[in-house]
CSV table of C-alpha atoms in Angstrom, one decimal:
chain,number,residue,atom,x,y,z
A,1132,MET,CA,0.1,0.1,0.2
A,1133,HIS,CA,1.3,3.5,-1.0
A,1134,ARG,CA,1.5,6.1,1.5
A,1135,VAL,CA,1.2,9.9,1.4
A,1136,ALA,CA,3.9,11.5,3.1
A,1137,ALA,CA,3.3,14.7,5.3
A,1138,ASP,CA,4.9,18.0,4.2
A,1139,PRO,CA,8.3,19.1,5.9
A,1140,ILE,CA,7.8,21.0,9.2
A,1141,ASP,CA,9.4,24.0,7.6
A,1142,LEU,CA,6.9,24.2,4.8
A,1143,LEU,CA,4.1,23.5,7.2
A,1144,ARG,CA,5.0,26.4,9.2
A,1145,THR,CA,4.4,28.5,6.2
A,1146,ARG,CA,0.6,27.7,6.2
A,1147,THR,CA,-1.7,30.4,7.7
A,1148,SER,CA,-4.6,28.1,8.9
A,1149,ALA,CA,-5.4,27.9,12.7
A,1150,LYS,CA,-3.1,25.0,13.3
A,1151,TRP,CA,0.1,26.7,12.3
A,1152,ARG,CA,-1.0,30.3,13.4
A,1153,ARG,CA,-2.6,29.6,16.9
A,1154,TYR,CA,0.8,28.8,18.7
A,1155,GLU,CA,4.4,30.2,19.0
A,1156,PRO,CA,6.8,28.7,16.6
A,1157,ASP,CA,8.5,26.3,19.0
A,1158,VAL,CA,5.4,24.6,19.8
A,1159,LEU,CA,4.3,21.2,17.9
A,1160,PRO,CA,0.7,21.8,17.2
A,1161,LEU,CA,-1.4,18.7,17.3
A,1162,PRO,CA,-4.9,19.6,18.5
A,1163,VAL,CA,-6.9,21.0,15.7
A,1164,ALA,CA,-8.1,18.2,13.1
A,1165,GLU,CA,-6.3,19.5,10.0
A,1166,MET,CA,-3.8,17.3,8.2
A,1167,ASP,CA,-0.1,18.0,7.5
A,1168,TYR,CA,-0.5,15.9,4.1
A,1169,PRO,CA,0.0,17.8,0.8
A,1170,LEU,CA,-3.4,18.4,-0.8
A,1171,ALA,CA,-4.5,15.7,-3.4
A,1172,GLU,CA,-3.2,16.7,-6.9
A,1173,PRO,CA,-6.7,16.5,-8.4
A,1174,ILE,CA,-8.1,18.7,-6.1
A,1175,ALA,CA,-5.2,20.9,-6.3
A,1176,GLU,CA,-5.5,20.9,-10.1
A,1177,ALA,CA,-9.5,21.7,-10.0
A,1178,LEU,CA,-8.9,24.8,-7.8
A,1179,HIS,CA,-5.8,26.1,-10.0
A,1180,ALA,CA,-8.2,25.7,-13.1
A,1181,ALA,CA,-10.9,27.5,-11.3
A,1182,ILE,CA,-8.6,30.5,-10.7
A,1183,ARG,CA,-7.3,30.4,-14.3
A,1184,ARG,CA,-10.7,30.8,-15.6
A,1185,SER,CA,-11.7,33.3,-12.8
A,1186,ASP,CA,-14.5,30.8,-11.6
A,1187,THR,CA,-15.2,32.8,-8.3
A,1188,GLY,CA,-18.7,33.5,-8.2
A,1189,TYR,CA,-21.6,31.8,-6.1
A,1190,ASN,CA,-22.0,28.0,-6.3
A,1191,SER,CA,-24.4,26.6,-8.7
A,1192,GLY,CA,-26.2,24.7,-6.4
A,1193,SER,CA,-26.1,21.0,-4.4
A,1194,LEU,CA,-26.5,18.8,-7.4
A,1195,PRO,CA,-22.8,18.6,-8.5
A,1196,VAL,CA,-21.5,17.8,-5.1
A,1197,ALA,CA,-24.5,15.4,-4.4
A,1198,GLU,CA,-23.9,13.5,-7.7
A,1199,ALA,CA,-20.1,13.2,-7.1
A,1200,PHE,CA,-20.7,12.1,-3.5
A,1201,ALA,CA,-23.2,9.5,-4.7
A,1202,GLY,CA,-20.9,7.8,-6.8
A,1203,PHE,CA,-18.0,7.9,-4.0
A,1204,ALA,CA,-20.4,6.4,-1.5
A,1205,ALA,CA,-21.6,3.6,-3.8
A,1206,ALA,CA,-18.0,2.6,-4.7
A,1207,ARG,CA,-16.6,2.9,-1.0
A,1208,LEU,CA,-19.2,3.1,1.5
A,1209,GLY,CA,-21.8,0.8,0.5
A,1210,TRP,CA,-24.4,3.4,0.5
A,1211,GLU,CA,-26.4,4.8,-2.6
A,1212,PRO,CA,-27.7,8.1,-1.3
A,1213,ASP,CA,-30.3,10.0,-3.7
A,1214,PRO,CA,-28.8,13.1,-5.1
A,1215,ALA,CA,-32.1,14.6,-5.2
A,1216,ARG,CA,-32.2,14.3,-1.5
A,1217,VAL,CA,-29.2,16.4,-0.8
A,1218,THR,CA,-29.0,20.1,0.4
A,1219,CYS,CA,-25.6,21.6,0.7
A,1220,THR,CA,-24.6,24.2,3.1
A,1221,ALA,CA,-21.3,25.7,4.3
A,1222,ASP,CA,-20.0,23.2,6.9
A,1223,VAL,CA,-21.2,20.2,8.9
A,1224,SER,CA,-21.6,22.1,12.3
A,1225,MET,CA,-23.9,24.5,10.2
A,1226,GLY,CA,-26.0,21.9,8.9
A,1227,ILE,CA,-26.5,20.2,12.4
A,1228,VAL,CA,-27.9,23.4,13.7
A,1229,GLU,CA,-30.1,24.1,10.7
A,1230,VAL,CA,-31.7,20.6,11.2
A,1231,LEU,CA,-31.8,20.9,15.0
A,1232,ARG,CA,-33.8,24.3,14.6
A,1233,ARG,CA,-36.6,22.4,12.7
A,1234,VAL,CA,-37.1,19.4,14.9
A,1235,VAL,CA,-36.7,20.6,18.4
A,1236,ARG,CA,-38.7,23.5,19.9
A,1237,PRO,CA,-36.9,26.1,22.1
A,1238,GLY,CA,-36.0,24.5,25.7
A,1239,GLU,CA,-36.1,20.8,24.3
A,1240,GLY,CA,-33.5,18.3,25.0
A,1241,VAL,CA,-31.0,17.0,22.6
A,1242,VAL,CA,-28.8,13.9,23.5
A,1243,ILE,CA,-24.9,13.9,23.1
A,1244,ASP,CA,-22.7,11.4,24.3
A,1245,PRO,CA,-19.2,12.7,25.8
A,1246,PRO,CA,-16.4,12.6,25.4
A,1247,ILE,CA,-17.7,14.2,22.1
A,1248,TYR,CA,-16.4,17.0,19.7
A,1249,PRO,CA,-16.6,20.1,21.9
A,1250,PRO,CA,-18.8,22.3,19.4
A,1251,PHE,CA,-21.7,20.0,19.6
A,1252,PHE,CA,-22.4,21.4,23.3
A,1253,ASP,CA,-22.9,24.8,21.6
A,1254,LEU,CA,-24.7,23.6,18.6
A,1255,VAL,CA,-27.3,22.3,20.5
A,1256,THR,CA,-27.9,25.6,22.5
A,1257,GLU,CA,-27.6,27.6,19.2
A,1258,ALA,CA,-30.4,26.0,17.9
A,1259,GLY,CA,-32.3,26.6,21.1
A,1260,GLY,CA,-32.1,22.9,22.6
A,1261,VAL,CA,-31.0,21.8,26.2
A,1262,VAL,CA,-27.9,19.6,26.1
A,1263,VAL,CA,-28.7,16.0,27.5
A,1264,GLU,CA,-25.5,14.1,28.1
A,1265,VAL,CA,-25.6,10.4,28.1
A,1266,PRO,CA,-21.9,9.3,28.1
A,1267,LEU,CA,-20.6,6.5,25.9
A,1268,ALA,CA,-20.5,3.0,27.6
A,1269,GLY,CA,-17.2,1.7,28.4
A,1270,GLY,CA,-13.8,3.0,28.1
A,1271,ILE,CA,-10.3,2.9,26.7
A,1272,ASP,CA,-9.6,-0.6,28.1
A,1273,GLU,CA,-12.5,-2.5,26.9
A,1274,GLY,CA,-13.7,-0.3,24.1
A,1275,TRP,CA,-16.8,2.2,23.8
A,1276,SER,CA,-20.1,1.9,22.7
A,1277,LEU,CA,-23.8,3.8,22.7
A,1278,ASP,CA,-25.5,3.7,26.1
A,1279,LEU,CA,-28.6,2.4,24.6
A,1280,PRO,CA,-30.3,2.2,28.0
A,1281,GLY,CA,-29.1,5.8,29.1
A,1282,ILE,CA,-30.4,7.1,25.6
A,1283,GLU,CA,-33.7,5.5,25.8
A,1284,ALA,CA,-34.1,7.0,29.4
A,1285,ALA,CA,-33.4,10.5,28.0
A,1286,PHE,CA,-35.8,9.9,25.0
A,1287,ALA,CA,-38.7,8.8,27.5
A,1288,GLY,CA,-37.6,12.0,29.6
A,1289,GLY,CA,-38.5,14.3,26.6
A,1290,ALA,CA,-35.4,14.5,24.4
A,1291,ARG,CA,-36.5,15.2,21.0
A,1292,ALA,CA,-33.1,14.8,18.8
A,1293,MET,CA,-29.8,13.2,19.4
A,1294,VAL,CA,-26.5,14.4,17.6
A,1295,LEU,CA,-24.9,11.2,16.7
A,1296,CYS,CA,-21.2,11.1,15.8
A,1297,ASN,CA,-20.6,8.3,13.4
A,1298,PRO,CA,-17.7,7.4,13.5
A,1299,HIS,CA,-17.1,9.0,17.0
A,1300,ASN,CA,-14.9,12.0,17.7
A,1301,PRO,CA,-12.5,11.9,19.7
A,1302,VAL,CA,-12.5,8.1,20.4
A,1303,GLY,CA,-12.5,7.0,16.8
A,1304,LEU,CA,-15.3,4.5,17.3
A,1305,VAL,CA,-17.0,2.9,14.5
A,1306,HIS,CA,-20.5,2.2,15.7
A,1307,ALA,CA,-21.6,-1.3,15.2
A,1308,ARG,CA,-24.6,-1.8,12.6
A,1309,GLU,CA,-26.8,-3.4,15.4
A,1310,HIS,CA,-26.4,-0.7,17.8
A,1311,LEU,CA,-27.1,1.8,15.1
A,1312,ALA,CA,-30.1,-0.2,14.2
A,1313,ALA,CA,-31.3,-0.3,18.0
A,1314,LEU,CA,-31.0,3.3,18.3
A,1315,ALA,CA,-33.2,4.1,15.1
A,1316,GLU,CA,-35.8,1.8,16.8
A,1317,LEU,CA,-35.7,3.9,19.8
A,1318,ALA,CA,-36.0,7.0,17.6
A,1319,GLU,CA,-39.0,5.4,16.1
A,1320,ARG,CA,-40.5,4.5,19.2
A,1321,TYR,CA,-40.2,8.1,21.0
A,1322,GLY,CA,-40.6,10.0,17.8
A,1323,VAL,CA,-37.0,11.5,18.0
A,1324,THR,CA,-34.6,12.8,15.1
A,1325,ILE,CA,-31.1,11.3,14.8
A,1326,VAL,CA,-28.9,13.8,13.4
A,1327,SER,CA,-25.9,11.9,12.4
A,1328,ASP,CA,-22.5,13.6,11.8
A,1329,GLU,CA,-20.7,11.2,9.4
A,1330,VAL,CA,-17.5,13.7,8.3
A,1331,HIS,CA,-15.2,11.0,9.4
A,1332,GLY,CA,-16.9,8.3,7.7
A,1333,PRO,CA,-14.5,8.0,4.9
A,1334,LEU,CA,-11.5,8.0,7.4
A,1335,SER,CA,-12.3,4.4,8.8
A,1336,GLN,CA,-9.7,1.9,8.4
A,1337,PRO,CA,-10.4,-1.0,6.0
A,1338,GLU,CA,-10.6,-3.6,8.9
A,1339,SER,CA,-13.6,-1.5,10.5
A,1340,PRO,CA,-15.6,0.3,7.9
A,1341,TYR,CA,-18.1,2.6,9.2
A,1342,VAL,CA,-21.8,2.2,8.6
A,1343,PRO,CA,-23.8,5.1,7.3
A,1344,PHE,CA,-26.9,5.5,9.6
A,1345,LEU,CA,-29.4,5.9,6.8
A,1346,THR,CA,-28.5,2.4,5.5
A,1347,VAL,CA,-29.2,0.4,8.7
A,1348,SER,CA,-33.0,0.4,8.7
A,1349,ASP,CA,-36.2,1.8,7.3
A,1350,ALA,CA,-36.6,3.2,11.0
A,1351,ALA,CA,-33.2,4.9,10.5
A,1352,ARG,CA,-34.3,6.3,7.1
A,1353,GLU,CA,-37.6,7.7,8.8
A,1354,HIS,CA,-35.8,9.4,11.5
A,1355,GLY,CA,-32.4,10.1,10.5
A,1356,VAL,CA,-30.7,13.1,8.9
A,1357,THR,CA,-27.1,12.9,7.9
A,1358,VAL,CA,-24.7,15.7,7.9
A,1359,THR,CA,-21.3,14.9,6.1
A,1360,ALA,CA,-18.5,16.6,4.0
A,1361,ALA,CA,-15.4,15.9,2.1
A,1362,THR,CA,-13.7,18.4,4.4
A,1363,LYS,CA,-12.2,15.9,7.0
A,1364,ALA,CA,-11.1,13.2,4.6
A,1365,PHE,CA,-9.5,15.4,2.0
A,1366,ASN,CA,-8.4,18.4,4.4
A,1367,LEU,CA,-10.7,20.8,3.0
A,1368,ALA,CA,-12.1,22.5,6.0
A,1369,GLY,CA,-11.5,26.2,4.8
A,1370,LEU,CA,-13.2,25.8,1.5
A,1371,LYS,CA,-16.7,25.6,3.2
A,1372,ALA,CA,-18.9,23.0,1.6
A,1373,ALA,CA,-21.1,20.1,3.4
A,1374,MET,CA,-24.2,18.1,2.7
A,1375,ILE,CA,-27.4,17.4,4.5
A,1376,LEU,CA,-28.9,14.2,3.5
A,1377,THR,CA,-32.1,12.4,3.8
A,1378,ALA,CA,-34.0,9.4,2.8
A,1379,SER,CA,-37.8,9.7,3.9
A,1380,GLU,CA,-40.6,12.1,3.3
A,1381,ARG,CA,-40.2,13.1,6.8
A,1382,GLY,CA,-36.5,14.0,6.3
A,1383,ASP,CA,-37.3,15.6,3.1
A,1384,ALA,CA,-39.8,18.0,5.0
A,1385,VAL,CA,-37.0,19.0,7.1
A,1386,ARG,CA,-34.6,20.0,4.0
A,1387,ALA,CA,-37.8,21.6,2.4
A,1388,SER,CA,-38.3,23.9,5.5
A,1389,PHE,CA,-34.7,25.6,5.2
A,1390,PRO,CA,-34.2,29.2,4.3
A,1391,TYR,CA,-32.8,29.3,0.6
A,1392,GLU,CA,-29.7,30.9,2.2
A,1393,VAL,CA,-28.8,27.7,3.7
A,1394,GLU,CA,-27.6,26.4,0.1
A,1395,TRP,CA,-26.1,29.8,-1.0
A,1396,ARG,CA,-23.6,29.4,2.0
A,1397,MET,CA,-21.6,26.6,0.3
A,1398,GLY,CA,-18.3,28.0,-1.0
A,1399,GLN,CA,-17.8,27.9,-4.8
A,1400,PHE,CA,-14.2,26.5,-4.2
A,1401,GLY,CA,-15.8,24.0,-1.6
A,1402,SER,CA,-18.0,22.7,-4.3
A,1403,ILE,CA,-15.2,22.5,-6.8
A,1404,ALA,CA,-12.9,20.8,-4.4
A,1405,SER,CA,-15.4,18.4,-3.1
A,1406,VAL,CA,-16.5,17.2,-6.5
A,1407,ALA,CA,-12.7,16.5,-7.5
A,1408,ALA,CA,-12.2,14.9,-4.1
A,1409,PHE,CA,-15.2,12.6,-4.4
A,1410,ARG,CA,-14.4,11.7,-8.2
A,1411,HIS,CA,-10.8,11.6,-8.3
A,1412,GLY,CA,-9.3,11.5,-4.7
A,1413,ALA,CA,-9.9,7.8,-3.8
A,1414,TYR,CA,-6.0,7.0,-4.7
A,1415,TRP,CA,-4.8,9.9,-2.3
A,1416,LEU,CA,-7.2,8.8,0.5
A,1417,ASP,CA,-5.9,5.3,0.3
A,1418,GLY,CA,-2.5,6.4,0.9
A,1419,VAL,CA,-3.4,8.9,3.6
A,1420,LEU,CA,-5.2,6.0,5.6
A,1421,ALA,CA,-2.2,4.0,5.2
A,1422,SER,CA,0.0,6.6,6.8
A,1423,ILE,CA,-2.8,7.1,9.8
A,1424,ASP,CA,-2.5,3.7,10.2
A,1425,ASP,CA,1.3,3.6,10.5
A,1426,ASN,CA,0.9,6.4,13.0
A,1427,ARG,CA,-1.7,4.9,15.1
A,1428,ARG,CA,0.3,1.7,15.4
A,1429,LEU,CA,3.6,3.8,16.2
A,1430,LEU,CA,1.8,6.0,18.8
A,1431,VAL,CA,1.3,2.4,20.5
A,1432,ASP,CA,5.0,1.7,20.6
A,1433,LEU,CA,5.8,5.2,21.5
A,1434,LEU,CA,3.6,5.3,24.6
A,1435,ALA,CA,4.9,2.1,25.7
A,1436,ASP,CA,8.5,2.9,25.5
A,1437,LEU,CA,8.3,6.6,26.8
A,1438,LEU,CA,5.1,7.0,28.8
A,1439,PRO,CA,3.9,3.5,29.9
A,1440,GLY,CA,1.2,4.8,32.4
A,1441,VAL,CA,-0.7,6.5,29.5
A,1442,ARG,CA,-3.8,4.7,28.2
A,1443,TYR,CA,-4.7,4.8,24.6
A,1444,ARG,CA,-6.8,2.6,22.2
A,1445,MET,CA,-6.2,2.8,18.7
A,1446,PRO,CA,-8.9,4.6,16.7
A,1447,GLN,CA,-10.8,2.6,14.1
A,1448,ALA,CA,-11.3,5.8,12.1
A,1449,SER,CA,-10.4,9.4,12.1
A,1450,TYR,CA,-6.7,10.6,12.7
A,1451,LEU,CA,-7.4,11.4,16.1
A,1452,ALA,CA,-6.2,9.7,19.1
A,1453,TRP,CA,-7.9,10.0,22.7
A,1454,LEU,CA,-5.2,9.7,25.6
A,1455,ASP,CA,-5.9,9.1,29.2
A,1456,LEU,CA,-2.9,11.0,30.6
A,1457,SER,CA,-3.9,10.7,34.3
A,1458,ALA,CA,-0.8,8.7,35.1
A,1459,LEU,CA,1.2,11.7,34.5
A,1460,GLY,CA,-0.4,13.5,37.4
A,1461,TRP,CA,-1.0,16.7,35.5
A,1462,GLY,CA,-4.6,17.3,36.7
A,1463,ASP,CA,-8.0,17.5,35.1
A,1464,ASP,CA,-6.5,19.3,32.0
A,1465,PRO,CA,-3.1,17.8,31.3
A,1466,ALA,CA,-2.9,19.6,27.8
A,1467,GLU,CA,-2.5,22.9,29.7
A,1468,ARG,CA,1.1,21.5,31.1
A,1469,ALA,CA,1.9,19.7,27.7
A,1470,LEU,CA,1.8,23.0,26.1
A,1471,ARG,CA,3.7,25.0,29.0
A,1472,GLU,CA,6.4,22.4,29.7
A,1473,ALA,CA,6.8,20.3,26.6
A,1474,ARG,CA,5.7,22.7,24.0
A,1475,VAL,CA,3.3,20.3,22.6
A,1476,ALA,CA,-0.3,21.6,21.8
A,1477,LEU,CA,-3.0,18.9,22.4
A,1478,ALA,CA,-7.0,19.4,22.4
A,1479,PRO,CA,-7.8,19.7,26.1
A,1480,GLY,CA,-9.9,16.7,27.4
A,1481,PRO,CA,-12.6,18.6,29.6
A,1482,GLY,CA,-13.6,20.5,26.4
A,1483,PHE,CA,-15.1,17.1,25.1
A,1484,GLY,CA,-17.1,16.8,28.4
A,1485,ARG,CA,-16.3,17.9,31.9
A,1486,GLU,CA,-16.4,14.3,33.4
A,1487,ALA,CA,-15.6,12.2,30.6
A,1488,GLY,CA,-12.6,14.4,29.5
A,1489,ARG,CA,-11.0,14.9,32.9
A,1490,GLY,CA,-7.4,13.7,32.6
A,1491,HIS,CA,-7.6,13.4,29.2
A,1492,ALA,CA,-6.3,15.0,25.8
A,1493,ARG,CA,-6.8,14.6,21.9
A,1494,LEU,CA,-3.6,14.1,19.6
A,1495,ASN,CA,-3.7,14.6,15.8
A,1496,LEU,CA,-2.3,11.5,14.2
A,1497,ALA,CA,-2.1,13.0,10.6
A,1498,CYS,CA,1.3,14.4,10.8
A,1499,SER,CA,4.8,12.6,10.3
A,1500,PRO,CA,6.2,10.0,12.1
A,1501,GLU,CA,9.0,12.3,13.2
A,1502,VAL,CA,6.7,15.0,14.6
A,1503,LEU,CA,4.5,12.5,16.4
A,1504,SER,CA,7.8,10.8,18.0
A,1505,GLU,CA,9.0,14.1,19.0
A,1506,ALA,CA,5.7,15.1,20.7
A,1507,ILE,CA,5.7,11.9,22.9
A,1508,THR,CA,9.5,12.6,23.4
A,1509,ARG,CA,8.9,16.1,24.6
A,1510,ILE,CA,5.9,15.0,26.9
A,1511,ALA,CA,8.2,12.2,28.4
A,1512,ASP,CA,11.0,14.5,29.0
A,1513,ALA,CA,8.7,17.1,30.7
A,1514,ARG,CA,7.2,14.5,32.9
A,1515,GLU,CA,10.9,13.9,34.3
A,1516,ARG,CA,11.6,17.7,35.1
A,1517,PRO,CA,10.5,19.8,37.9
A,1518,THR,CA,7.2,21.6,37.5
A,1519,VAL,CA,7.7,25.2,36.3
A,1520,VAL,CA,6.2,27.7,38.5
A,1521,GLU,CA,4.9,30.8,37.2
């Protein structure tokens, strides 16, 4: 299997995105979900061609992206979404909010399952809902799963929607088909809408392919709305394009109720890049997945050698590693000390849920093996030094 090599660190530091401008130059930045790999050549060429023809106007609508994604999904994901049942918008978070605004009334509960992508907490409240936390069952040692009894109790208690992370960020869990089907049955029983964020789906490893929620059952198609994009798999977050997909008349009614501006928010370059990614980016993506696989395995060895008390379970999907750093004795937010004393930036665990994230941090694996090794070495060295008192 071919690999895609990360760009050299000196070149990466010339980037102007959040990952490379948020910290001082001596910091290794591994918190933000951006890849260090060069852009796929078919995407780069499509964008250069757009510039050459001054193709910088408004996007032409959802259909070009929807049709390209339908082909990609059929070839790689075992899913045949209907392009006519897709509405594009700027990004996944925006899509989640727009759906929630139409399926929950102000003050109604929306389930999320920590540890979870931190913006989910804000997206629920932005839409007028109230966060209902049902943490994942299990843990690093035995693996995670949906807490179906806890979710049912929340639905029975009046929660009207759930934002599902499928695959799950930050733990890299690929939800089992039977668990998704059981969740869909609960949604049907209680009249709940499942808003499934599937942006990490194309980043599942070959031995653990993710299951699109809308494929698991009639109940899932009736009560599910999926929001996804090319942005994570192809490193296009700054170009602004995402899709909201439905598979039933109930779901279609949600999309039909959107203001027309929802679709206009998609960026023209996001549309162009997404089409190129879905049509021509598969070879590049396979190489990226192989490189991520190397790094997720390398991290096992690095932790065993340098930080044997730190707990980690290899993610089945995504390029994010969820680390239990409690053994370091660095408090509830070990990322703070990692940044101050090791000059390694991690995503702070408590942001993923106050209880579920305590003592944890998230690390980005989409980097070179050398950067990953240097980061763990720095943290190990900092552990041995006396605490810096400011």
